[in-house]
C-alpha positions as a printed Julia matrix, in Angstrom:
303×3 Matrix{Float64}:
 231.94   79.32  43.39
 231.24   79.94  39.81
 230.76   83.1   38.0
 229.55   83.99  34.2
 229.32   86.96  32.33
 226.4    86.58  29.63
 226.7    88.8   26.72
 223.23   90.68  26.91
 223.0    90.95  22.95
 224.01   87.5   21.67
 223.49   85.41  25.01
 226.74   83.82  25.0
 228.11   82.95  28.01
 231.49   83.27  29.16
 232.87   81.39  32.72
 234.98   83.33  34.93
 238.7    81.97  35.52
 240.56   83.13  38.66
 241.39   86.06  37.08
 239.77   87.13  33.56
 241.28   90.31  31.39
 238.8    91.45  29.25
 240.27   93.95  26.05
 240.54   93.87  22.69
 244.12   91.94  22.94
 243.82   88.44  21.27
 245.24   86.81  24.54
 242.73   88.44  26.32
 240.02   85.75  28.08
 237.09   87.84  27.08
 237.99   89.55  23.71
 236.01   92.3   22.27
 236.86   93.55  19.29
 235.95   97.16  18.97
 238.74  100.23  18.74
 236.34  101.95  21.32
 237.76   99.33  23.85
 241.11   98.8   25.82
 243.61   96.4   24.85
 243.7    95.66  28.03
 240.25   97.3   29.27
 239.48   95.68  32.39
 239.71   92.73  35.03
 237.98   90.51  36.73
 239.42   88.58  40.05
 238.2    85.83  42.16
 238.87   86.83  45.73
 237.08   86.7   49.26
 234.1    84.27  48.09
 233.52   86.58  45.15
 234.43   88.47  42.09
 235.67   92.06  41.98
 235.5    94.7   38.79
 238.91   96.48  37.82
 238.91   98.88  35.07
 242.51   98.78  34.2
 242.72  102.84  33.01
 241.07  102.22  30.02
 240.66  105.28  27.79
 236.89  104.97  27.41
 236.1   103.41  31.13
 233.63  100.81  31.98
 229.78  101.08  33.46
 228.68   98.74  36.01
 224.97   99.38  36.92
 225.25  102.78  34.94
 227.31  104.1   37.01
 231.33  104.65  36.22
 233.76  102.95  37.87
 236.65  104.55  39.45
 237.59  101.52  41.88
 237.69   98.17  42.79
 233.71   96.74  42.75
 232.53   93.63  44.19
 229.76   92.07  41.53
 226.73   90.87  42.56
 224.19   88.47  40.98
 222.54   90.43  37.78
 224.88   93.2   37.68
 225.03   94.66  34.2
 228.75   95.81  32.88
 228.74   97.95  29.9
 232.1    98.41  27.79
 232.08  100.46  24.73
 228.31   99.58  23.95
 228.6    95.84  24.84
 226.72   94.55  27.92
 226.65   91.99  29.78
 225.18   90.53  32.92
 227.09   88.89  35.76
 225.72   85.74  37.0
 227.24   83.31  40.54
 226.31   80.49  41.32
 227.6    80.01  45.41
 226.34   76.47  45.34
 229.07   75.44  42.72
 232.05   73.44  44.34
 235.14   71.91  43.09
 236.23   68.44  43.91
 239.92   67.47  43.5
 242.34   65.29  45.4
 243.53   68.11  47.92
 240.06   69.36  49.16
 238.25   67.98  52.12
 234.29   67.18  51.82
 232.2    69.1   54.79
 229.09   68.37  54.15
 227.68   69.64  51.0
 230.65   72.33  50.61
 233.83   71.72  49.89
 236.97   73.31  51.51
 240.5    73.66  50.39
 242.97   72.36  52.8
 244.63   74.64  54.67
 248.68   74.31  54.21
 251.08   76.1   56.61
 254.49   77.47  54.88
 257.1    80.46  54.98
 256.21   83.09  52.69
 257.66   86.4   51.7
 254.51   88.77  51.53
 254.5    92.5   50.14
 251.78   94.84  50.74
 251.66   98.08  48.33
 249.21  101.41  49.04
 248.53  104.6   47.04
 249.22  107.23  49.2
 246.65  110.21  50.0
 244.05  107.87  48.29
 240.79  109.46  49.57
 241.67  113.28  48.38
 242.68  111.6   45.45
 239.28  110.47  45.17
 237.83  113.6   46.25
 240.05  115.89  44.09
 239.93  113.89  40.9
 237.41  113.95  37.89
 235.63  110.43  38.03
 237.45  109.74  34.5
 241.07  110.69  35.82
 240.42  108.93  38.82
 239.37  105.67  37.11
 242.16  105.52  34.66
 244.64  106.57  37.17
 243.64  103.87  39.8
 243.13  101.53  36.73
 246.61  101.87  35.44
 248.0   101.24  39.02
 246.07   98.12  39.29
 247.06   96.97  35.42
 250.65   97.89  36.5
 250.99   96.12  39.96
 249.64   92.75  38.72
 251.86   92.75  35.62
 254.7    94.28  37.72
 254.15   91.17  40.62
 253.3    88.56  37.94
 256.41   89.35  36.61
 259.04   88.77  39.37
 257.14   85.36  40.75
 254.4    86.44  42.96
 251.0    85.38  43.63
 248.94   88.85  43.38
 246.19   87.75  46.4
 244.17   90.71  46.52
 243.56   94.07  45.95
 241.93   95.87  48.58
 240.78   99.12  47.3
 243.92  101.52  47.12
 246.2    98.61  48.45
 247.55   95.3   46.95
 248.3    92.3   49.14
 250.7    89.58  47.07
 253.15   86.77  48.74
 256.13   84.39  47.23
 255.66   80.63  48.46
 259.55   80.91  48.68
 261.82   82.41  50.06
 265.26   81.66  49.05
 267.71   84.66  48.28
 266.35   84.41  44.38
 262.88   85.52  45.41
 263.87   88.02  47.98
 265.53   89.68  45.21
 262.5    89.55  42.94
 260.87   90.99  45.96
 263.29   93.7   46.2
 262.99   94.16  41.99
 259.55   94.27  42.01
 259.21   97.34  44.7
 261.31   99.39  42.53
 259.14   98.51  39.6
 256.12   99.85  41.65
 257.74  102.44  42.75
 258.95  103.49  38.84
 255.33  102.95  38.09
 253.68  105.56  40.36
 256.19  108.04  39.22
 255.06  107.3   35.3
 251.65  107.64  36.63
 252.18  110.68  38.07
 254.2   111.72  35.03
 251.51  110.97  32.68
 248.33  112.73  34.49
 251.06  115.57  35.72
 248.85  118.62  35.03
 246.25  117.23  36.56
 247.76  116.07  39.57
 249.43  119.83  40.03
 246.42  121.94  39.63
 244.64  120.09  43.01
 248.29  119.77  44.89
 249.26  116.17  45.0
 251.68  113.77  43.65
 250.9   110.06  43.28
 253.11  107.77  45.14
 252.96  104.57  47.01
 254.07  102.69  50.08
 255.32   99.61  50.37
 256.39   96.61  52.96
 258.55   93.13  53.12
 257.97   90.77  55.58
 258.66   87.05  55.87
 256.76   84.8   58.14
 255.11   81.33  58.47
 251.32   81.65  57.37
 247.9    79.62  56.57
 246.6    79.38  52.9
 243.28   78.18  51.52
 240.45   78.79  50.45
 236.7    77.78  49.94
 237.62   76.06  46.7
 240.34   74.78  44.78
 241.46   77.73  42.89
 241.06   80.35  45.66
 243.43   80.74  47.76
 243.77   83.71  50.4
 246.54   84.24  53.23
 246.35   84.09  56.89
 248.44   84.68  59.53
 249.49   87.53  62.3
 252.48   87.85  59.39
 249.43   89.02  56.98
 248.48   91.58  59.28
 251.98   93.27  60.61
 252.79   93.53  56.47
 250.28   95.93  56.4
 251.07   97.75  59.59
 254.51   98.07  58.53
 253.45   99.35  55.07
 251.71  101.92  57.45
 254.28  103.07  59.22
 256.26  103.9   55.75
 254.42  107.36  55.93
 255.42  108.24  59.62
 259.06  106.84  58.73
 259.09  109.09  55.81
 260.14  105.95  53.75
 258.99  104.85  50.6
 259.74  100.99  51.07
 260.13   99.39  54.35
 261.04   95.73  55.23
 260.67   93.67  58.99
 264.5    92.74  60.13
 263.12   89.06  59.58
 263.19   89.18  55.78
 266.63   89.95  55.69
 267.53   86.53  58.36
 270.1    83.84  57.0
 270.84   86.57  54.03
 274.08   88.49  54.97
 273.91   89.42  51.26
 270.72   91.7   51.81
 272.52   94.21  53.95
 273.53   95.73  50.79
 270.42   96.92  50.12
 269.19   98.23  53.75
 269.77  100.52  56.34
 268.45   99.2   60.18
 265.84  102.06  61.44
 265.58  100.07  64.95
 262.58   99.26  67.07
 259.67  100.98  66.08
 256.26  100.53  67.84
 253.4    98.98  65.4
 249.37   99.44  66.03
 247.92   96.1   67.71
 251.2    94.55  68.88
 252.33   94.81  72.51
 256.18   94.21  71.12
 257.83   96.7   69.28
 259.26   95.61  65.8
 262.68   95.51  64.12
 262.44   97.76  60.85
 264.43   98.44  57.75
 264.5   100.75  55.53
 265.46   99.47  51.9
 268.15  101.73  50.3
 269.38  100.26  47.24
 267.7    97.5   44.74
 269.4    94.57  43.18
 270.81   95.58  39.43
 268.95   94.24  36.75
């Protein structure tokens, strides 16, 4: 799968990576130098057999089709982003593949083989996301979502994890390890994303009062054997009944009244992590006949 953006004006092309940041930053992959645009303005992400649109709260927002975007957006062939007053035109091309020694030829496609391993997974959700979307002016509700999005991929890139999607108001990311090191960045990294909403919140304060809500998020640990691949090379998704109880769990934070929960089986062989829990017992989880062994984290590692 290959993707393009073609700058309307000049023609120039520029290929997609996994994950392009487009801004006015010098480090940025697609750099547009105008003081009308972002530093860091927006993103662009390879995920599900496709690329998705993230303005990352940019002061002056970002146009796809016209129309401004206050969320994630899936791209489709001839899709016209405007930033500032520079457009551009999103072209895929589905029939492009990627050969390497760790793919396996199936016909004329070619899949990524799929590799079993441990992981540590955290899933992350804004809370109260559709009144927030109902409440808020389309501008405050883009660069509020945005800077979430900006904040959890810097915030997970940061402590060692592999950000695998977002999902509209929720972001999925895992750790291909999980020695007591990287449960600890796991642990680090909630309490960054949990500073983070409250800065949010700080920042956009008056407006959040005046319709009634805060902005917060839950969060959930778990550790489990899973699948990974993809339908090329350089995309990679999770899968696994671990994928899907992370997100239950991260459900059950609101009826638990917690802000960060974690399955008893992240803490196993790691006496050490008691420290930072506090056993909530069996607790029954939507789709699973079993009930499940929660925690409730308490503490976080010091820096």
């Amino acid at each position: 799968m290959k993707g393009s953006l073609i700058d309307i004006s000049t023609k120039h092309s520029c290929e997609l990576a996994p994950v392009t940041i487009i801004g006015r930053n010098s480090e940025c992959h697609l750099r547009i130098d105008d003081p009308r645009v972002s530093r860091r303005h927006a993103m662009i992400r390879s995920q599900d057999k496709g690329f998705w649109f993230y303005d990352l709260g940019s002061f002056n927002g970002s146009l796809l089709n016209g129309g401004r975007v206050t969320t994630t957006q899936k791209l489709r062939h001839g899709d016209t982003l405007q930033i500032a007053d520079h457009s551009y035109r999103f072209e895929q091309d589905d029939q492009s593949v990627h050969h390497s020694e760790d793919d396996t030829i199936v016909g004329t496609a070619t899949i990524a083989l799929i590799r079993s391993t441990k992981v540590l997974i955290l899933v992350s959700d804004i809370r109260g996301f559709t009144a927030l979307s109902e409440s808020l002016p389309p501008d405050e509700l883009a660069r509020t979502i945005g800077q979430w999005y900006r904040d959890s991929d810097q915030i997970l890139t940061k402590h060692g994890a592999t950000v695998d999607k977002f999902i509209g108001d929720s972001v999925l990311a895992y750790w291909t390890s999980t020695s007591p090191d990287q449960r600890i960045a796991a642990l680090k990294a909630c309490e960054e994303l949990l500073q983070s909403c409250k800065q949010i919140y700080s920042e956009h304060q008056a407006t959040f009062d005046q319709i009634g809500q805060d902005f917060s998020s839950g969060i959930a640990l778990h550790m489990g054997e899973v699948a990974y691949g993809g339908m090329s090379h350089s995309e990679f998704t999770l899968v696994g009944d671990p994928v899907n109880l992370t997100f239950r769990l991260e459900g059950l934070t609101r009826d638990l009244n917690q802000s960060v929960l974690a399955s008893s089986v992240f803490f196993e062989n790691w006496p050490e992590g008691a420290d930072y829990k506090k056993d909530l017992g069996s607790h029954q989880v939507k789709g699973r006949a079993k009930p499940v062994q929660v925690c409730a984290i308490t503490s976080f590692p010091n820096t």
